[in-house]
Coordinates of C-alpha atoms in Angstrom, one line a residue:
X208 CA 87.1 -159.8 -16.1
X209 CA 86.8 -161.4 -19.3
X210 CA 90.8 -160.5 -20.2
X211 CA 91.9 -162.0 -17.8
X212 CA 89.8 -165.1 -17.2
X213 CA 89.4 -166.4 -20.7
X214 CA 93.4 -166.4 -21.8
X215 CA 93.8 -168.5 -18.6
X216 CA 91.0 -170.3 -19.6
X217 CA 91.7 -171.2 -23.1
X218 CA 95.6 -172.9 -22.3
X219 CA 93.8 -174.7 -18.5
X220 CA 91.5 -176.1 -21.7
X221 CA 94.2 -176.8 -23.8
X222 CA 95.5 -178.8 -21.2
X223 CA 93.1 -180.3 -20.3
X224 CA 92.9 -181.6 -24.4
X225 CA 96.3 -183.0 -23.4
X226 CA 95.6 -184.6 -20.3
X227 CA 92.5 -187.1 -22.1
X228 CA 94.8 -187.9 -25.1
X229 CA 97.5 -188.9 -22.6
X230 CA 94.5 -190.9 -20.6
X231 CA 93.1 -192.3 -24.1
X232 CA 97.1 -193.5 -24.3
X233 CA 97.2 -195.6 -21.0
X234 CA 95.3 -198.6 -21.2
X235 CA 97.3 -199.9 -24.2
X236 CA 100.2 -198.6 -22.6
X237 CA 99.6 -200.2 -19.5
X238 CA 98.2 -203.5 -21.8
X239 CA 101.2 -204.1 -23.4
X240 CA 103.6 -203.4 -20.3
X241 CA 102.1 -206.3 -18.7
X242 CA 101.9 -208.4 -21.1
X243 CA 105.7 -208.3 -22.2
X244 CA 106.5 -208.2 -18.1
X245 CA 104.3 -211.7 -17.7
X246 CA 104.3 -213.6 -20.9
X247 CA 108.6 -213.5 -20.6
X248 CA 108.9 -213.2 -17.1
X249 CA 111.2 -210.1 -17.0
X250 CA 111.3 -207.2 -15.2
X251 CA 109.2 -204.0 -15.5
X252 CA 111.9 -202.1 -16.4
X253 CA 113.2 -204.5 -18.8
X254 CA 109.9 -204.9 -20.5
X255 CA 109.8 -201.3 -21.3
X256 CA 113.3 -201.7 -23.4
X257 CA 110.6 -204.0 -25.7
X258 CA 108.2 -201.7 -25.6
X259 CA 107.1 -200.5 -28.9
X260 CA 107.0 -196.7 -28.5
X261 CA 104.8 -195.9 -31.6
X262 CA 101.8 -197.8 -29.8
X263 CA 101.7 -195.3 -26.2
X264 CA 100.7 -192.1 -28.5
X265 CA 101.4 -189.1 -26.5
X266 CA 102.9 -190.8 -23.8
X267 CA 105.6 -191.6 -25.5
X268 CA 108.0 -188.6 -24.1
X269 CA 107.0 -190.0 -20.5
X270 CA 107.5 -193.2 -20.6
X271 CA 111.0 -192.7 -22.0
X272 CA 111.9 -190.6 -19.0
X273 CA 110.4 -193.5 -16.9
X274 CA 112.8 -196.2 -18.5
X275 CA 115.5 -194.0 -18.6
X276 CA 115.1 -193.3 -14.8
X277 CA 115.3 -196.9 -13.9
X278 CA 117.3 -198.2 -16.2
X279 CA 119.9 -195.6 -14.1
X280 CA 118.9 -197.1 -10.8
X281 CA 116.8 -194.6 -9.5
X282 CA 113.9 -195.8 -7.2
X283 CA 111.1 -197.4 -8.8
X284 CA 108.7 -195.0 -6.7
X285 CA 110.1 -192.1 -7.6
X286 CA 110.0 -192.5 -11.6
X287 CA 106.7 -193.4 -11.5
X288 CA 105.8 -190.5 -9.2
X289 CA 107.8 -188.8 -11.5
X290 CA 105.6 -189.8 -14.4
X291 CA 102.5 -189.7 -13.1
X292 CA 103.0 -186.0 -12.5
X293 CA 104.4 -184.6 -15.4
X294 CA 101.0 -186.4 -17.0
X295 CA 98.6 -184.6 -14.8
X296 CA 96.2 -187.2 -15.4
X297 CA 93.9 -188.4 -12.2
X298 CA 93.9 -191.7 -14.0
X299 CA 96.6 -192.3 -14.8
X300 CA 97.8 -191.4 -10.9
X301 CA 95.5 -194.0 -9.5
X302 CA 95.4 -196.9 -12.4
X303 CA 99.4 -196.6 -12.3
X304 CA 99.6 -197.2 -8.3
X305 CA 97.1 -200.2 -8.9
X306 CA 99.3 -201.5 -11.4
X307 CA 103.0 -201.0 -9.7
X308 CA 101.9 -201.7 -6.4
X309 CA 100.5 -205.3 -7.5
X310 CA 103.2 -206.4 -9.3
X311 CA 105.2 -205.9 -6.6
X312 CA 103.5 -207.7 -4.1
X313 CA 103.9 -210.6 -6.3
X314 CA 100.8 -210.6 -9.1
X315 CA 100.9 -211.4 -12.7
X316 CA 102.3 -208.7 -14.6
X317 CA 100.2 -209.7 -17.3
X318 CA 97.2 -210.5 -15.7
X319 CA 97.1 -207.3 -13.4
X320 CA 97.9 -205.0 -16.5
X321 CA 94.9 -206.4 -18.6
X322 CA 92.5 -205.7 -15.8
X323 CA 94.0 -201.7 -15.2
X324 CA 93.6 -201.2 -18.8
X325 CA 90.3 -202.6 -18.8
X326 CA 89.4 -200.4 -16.3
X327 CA 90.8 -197.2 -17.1
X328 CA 89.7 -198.0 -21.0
X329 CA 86.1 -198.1 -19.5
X330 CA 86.3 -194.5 -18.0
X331 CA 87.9 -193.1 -20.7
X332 CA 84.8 -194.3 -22.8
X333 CA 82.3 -193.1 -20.2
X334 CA 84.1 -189.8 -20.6
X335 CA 83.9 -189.7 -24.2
X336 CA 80.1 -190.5 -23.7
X337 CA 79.8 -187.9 -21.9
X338 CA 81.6 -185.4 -23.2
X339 CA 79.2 -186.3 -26.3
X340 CA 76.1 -185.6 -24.3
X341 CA 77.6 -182.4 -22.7
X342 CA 78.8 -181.0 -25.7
X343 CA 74.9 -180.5 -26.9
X344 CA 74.3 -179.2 -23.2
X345 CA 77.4 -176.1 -23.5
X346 CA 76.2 -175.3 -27.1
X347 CA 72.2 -174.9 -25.6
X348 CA 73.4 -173.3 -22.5
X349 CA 75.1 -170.6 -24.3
X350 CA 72.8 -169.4 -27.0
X351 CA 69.9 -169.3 -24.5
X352 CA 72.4 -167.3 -22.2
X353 CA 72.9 -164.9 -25.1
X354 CA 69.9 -164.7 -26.2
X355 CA 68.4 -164.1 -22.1
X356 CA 71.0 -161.2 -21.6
X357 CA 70.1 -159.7 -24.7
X358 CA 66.4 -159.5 -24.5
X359 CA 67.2 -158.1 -21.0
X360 CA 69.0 -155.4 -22.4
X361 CA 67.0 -154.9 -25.3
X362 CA 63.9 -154.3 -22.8
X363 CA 65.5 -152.0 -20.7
X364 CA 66.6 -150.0 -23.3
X365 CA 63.1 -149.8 -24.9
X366 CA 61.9 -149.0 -21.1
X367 CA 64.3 -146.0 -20.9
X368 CA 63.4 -144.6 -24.5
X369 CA 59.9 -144.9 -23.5
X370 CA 60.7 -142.8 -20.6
X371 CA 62.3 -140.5 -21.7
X372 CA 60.0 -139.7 -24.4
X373 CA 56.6 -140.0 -22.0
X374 CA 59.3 -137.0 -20.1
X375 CA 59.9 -135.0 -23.1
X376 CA 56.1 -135.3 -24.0
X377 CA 54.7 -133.8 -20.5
X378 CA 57.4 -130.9 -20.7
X379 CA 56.3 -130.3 -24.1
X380 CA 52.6 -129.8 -23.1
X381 CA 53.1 -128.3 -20.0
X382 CA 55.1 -125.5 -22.0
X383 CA 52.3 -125.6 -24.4
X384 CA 49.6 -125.4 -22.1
X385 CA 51.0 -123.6 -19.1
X386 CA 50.4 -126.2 -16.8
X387 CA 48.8 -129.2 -16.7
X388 CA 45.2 -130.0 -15.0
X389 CA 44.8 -132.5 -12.1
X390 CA 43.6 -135.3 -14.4
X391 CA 46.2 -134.9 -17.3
X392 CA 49.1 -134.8 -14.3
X393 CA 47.8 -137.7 -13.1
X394 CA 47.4 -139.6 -16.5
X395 CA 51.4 -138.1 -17.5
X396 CA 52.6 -140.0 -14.1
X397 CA 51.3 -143.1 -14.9
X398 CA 53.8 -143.6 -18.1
X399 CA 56.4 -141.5 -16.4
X400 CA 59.4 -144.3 -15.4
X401 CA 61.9 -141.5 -15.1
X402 CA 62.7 -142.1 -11.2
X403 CA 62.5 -145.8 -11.7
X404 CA 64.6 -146.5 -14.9
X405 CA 68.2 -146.3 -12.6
X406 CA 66.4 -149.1 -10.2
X407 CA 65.6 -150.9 -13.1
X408 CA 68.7 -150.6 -14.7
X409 CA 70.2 -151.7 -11.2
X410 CA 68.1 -154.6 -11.1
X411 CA 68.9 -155.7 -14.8
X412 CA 72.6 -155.8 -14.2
X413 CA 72.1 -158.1 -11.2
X414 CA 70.0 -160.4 -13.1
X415 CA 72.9 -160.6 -16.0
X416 CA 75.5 -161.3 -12.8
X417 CA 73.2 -164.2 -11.7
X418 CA 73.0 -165.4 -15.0
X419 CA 76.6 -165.5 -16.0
X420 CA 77.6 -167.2 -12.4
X421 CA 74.6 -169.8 -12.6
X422 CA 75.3 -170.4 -16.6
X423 CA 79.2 -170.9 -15.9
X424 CA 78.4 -173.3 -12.5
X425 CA 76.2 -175.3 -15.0
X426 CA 78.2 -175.8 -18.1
X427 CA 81.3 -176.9 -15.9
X428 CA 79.4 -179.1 -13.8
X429 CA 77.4 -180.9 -17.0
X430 CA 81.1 -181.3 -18.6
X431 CA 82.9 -182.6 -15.2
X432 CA 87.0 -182.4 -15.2
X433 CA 88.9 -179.7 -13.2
X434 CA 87.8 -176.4 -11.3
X435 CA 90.3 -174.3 -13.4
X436 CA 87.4 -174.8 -16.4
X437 CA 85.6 -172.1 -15.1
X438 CA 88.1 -169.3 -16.1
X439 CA 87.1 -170.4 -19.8
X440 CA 83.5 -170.7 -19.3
X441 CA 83.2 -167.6 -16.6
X442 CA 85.6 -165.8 -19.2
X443 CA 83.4 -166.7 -22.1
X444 CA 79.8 -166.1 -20.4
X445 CA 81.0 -162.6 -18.9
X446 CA 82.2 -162.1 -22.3
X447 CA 79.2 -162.6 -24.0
X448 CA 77.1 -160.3 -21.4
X449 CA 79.5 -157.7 -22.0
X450 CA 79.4 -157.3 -25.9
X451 CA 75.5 -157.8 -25.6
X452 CA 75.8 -154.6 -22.8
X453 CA 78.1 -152.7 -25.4
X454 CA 76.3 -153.7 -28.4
X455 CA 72.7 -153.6 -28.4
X456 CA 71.9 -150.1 -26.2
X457 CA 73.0 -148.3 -29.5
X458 CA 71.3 -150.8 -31.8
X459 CA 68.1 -149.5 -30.0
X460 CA 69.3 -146.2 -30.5
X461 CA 69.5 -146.1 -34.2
X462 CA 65.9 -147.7 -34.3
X463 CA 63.9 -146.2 -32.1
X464 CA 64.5 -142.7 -32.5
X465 CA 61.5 -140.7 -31.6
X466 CA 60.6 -137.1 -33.3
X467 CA 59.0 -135.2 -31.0

């Protein structure tokens, strides 16, 4: 599972790295847009030949497509739908409709692009705050889902050893002894967890499955942003379950080895 969530993972959060620098780009974009459309009383498209390009950041590939698109007399709709989806951004898709559809019913260029980039700037700050707060969440929610799959394992393992030697222990002295009395067979029982280690076992790989579901639902939800964010998080928990599975069974191996 792990090989082939976490690659998709890792570019969907890549991606997504993109998609907040392009939204960190708008509202001065969108700023200074309107305030070279109202402050000379030109066109949209012509304000964007005064645009400095150097101040948009990231968006700068975009928005040349956009002016070149309507500076060739294609529909103003369709270059911005055009450049709202080659951004990707949610943001941008709404704040960009706000803004095109009220200058053309007549608003101030200027005063309708200082209030989108207001807004927008004031989400993309509220993100930032709480991708700060999340961030310490994701790092908690992962040691303690590393360290709870571990101990799991860890105290299975020490369960099955424990077995097995109580087993090797009550063929030994039944060898020695030719049989065992009614008490001693009854005492032997009581440590034997031969027939229950595969239900345990059983029951501790369910437990890990809760855990890496519940642990990835968590994380994602705590950091918000797109569904596709669980193929890194469900790739990385799963991934972390699995080397604790493959790992620690012959760590407890190598130290508990019992001479009997």
């Amino acid at each position: 599972m792990t090989a082939f969530t976490l690659p998709i993972g890792i570019l969907a959060m890549a991606d997504d790295r993109k998609i907040n620098e392009r939204d960190s780009s708008f509202p001065a974009f969108v700023k200074t847009l309107g305030t070279l459309a109202g402050t000379t009383g030109i066109t949209i498209r012509s304000a964007m030949e005064n645009l400095d390009r150097e101040t948009i950041g990231c968006l700068k590939p975009g928005v040349e497509e956009l002016h070149s698109g309507l500076s060739m007399g294609f529909k103003s709709k369709l270059c911005w739908e055009k450049f709202i989806g080659e951004t990707g951004s949610e943001l941008i898709n709404r704040c960009s409709r706000i803004f095109t559809d009220a200058v053309e019913l007549g608003g101030d260029p200027a005063e309708i692009g200082n209030i989108v980039s207001t807004s927008s700037l004031a989400i993309v700050l509220l993100r930032m705050k709480r991708q700060l707060v999340s961030s310490g969440f994701k790092g908690l929610a992962i040691t303690l889902h590393t360290v709870m799959v571990g101990l799991l394992i860890f105290v299975m393992e020490i369960i099955s050893k424990f077995s097995g030697l109580v087993s090797r222990l009550s063929e030994s002295y039944m060898s020695a002894e030719g049989g065992m009395s009614g008490m001693s067979e009854i005492g032997m029982s009581m440590f034997n967890l031969a027939e229950s280690v595969p239900i345990l076992y059983r029951l501790t790989f369910s437990v890990i499955i809760i855990l890496t579901i519940s642990n990835t639902l968590v994380v994602k939800i705590v950091e918000g942003g797109g569904n596709y964010k669980l193929f890194f998080y469900g790739g990385l928990m799963s991934g972390i379950s699995g080397l604790c599975m493959i790992l620690i069974p012959p760590v407890v191996s190598k130290v508990f080895t019992f001479q009997i």
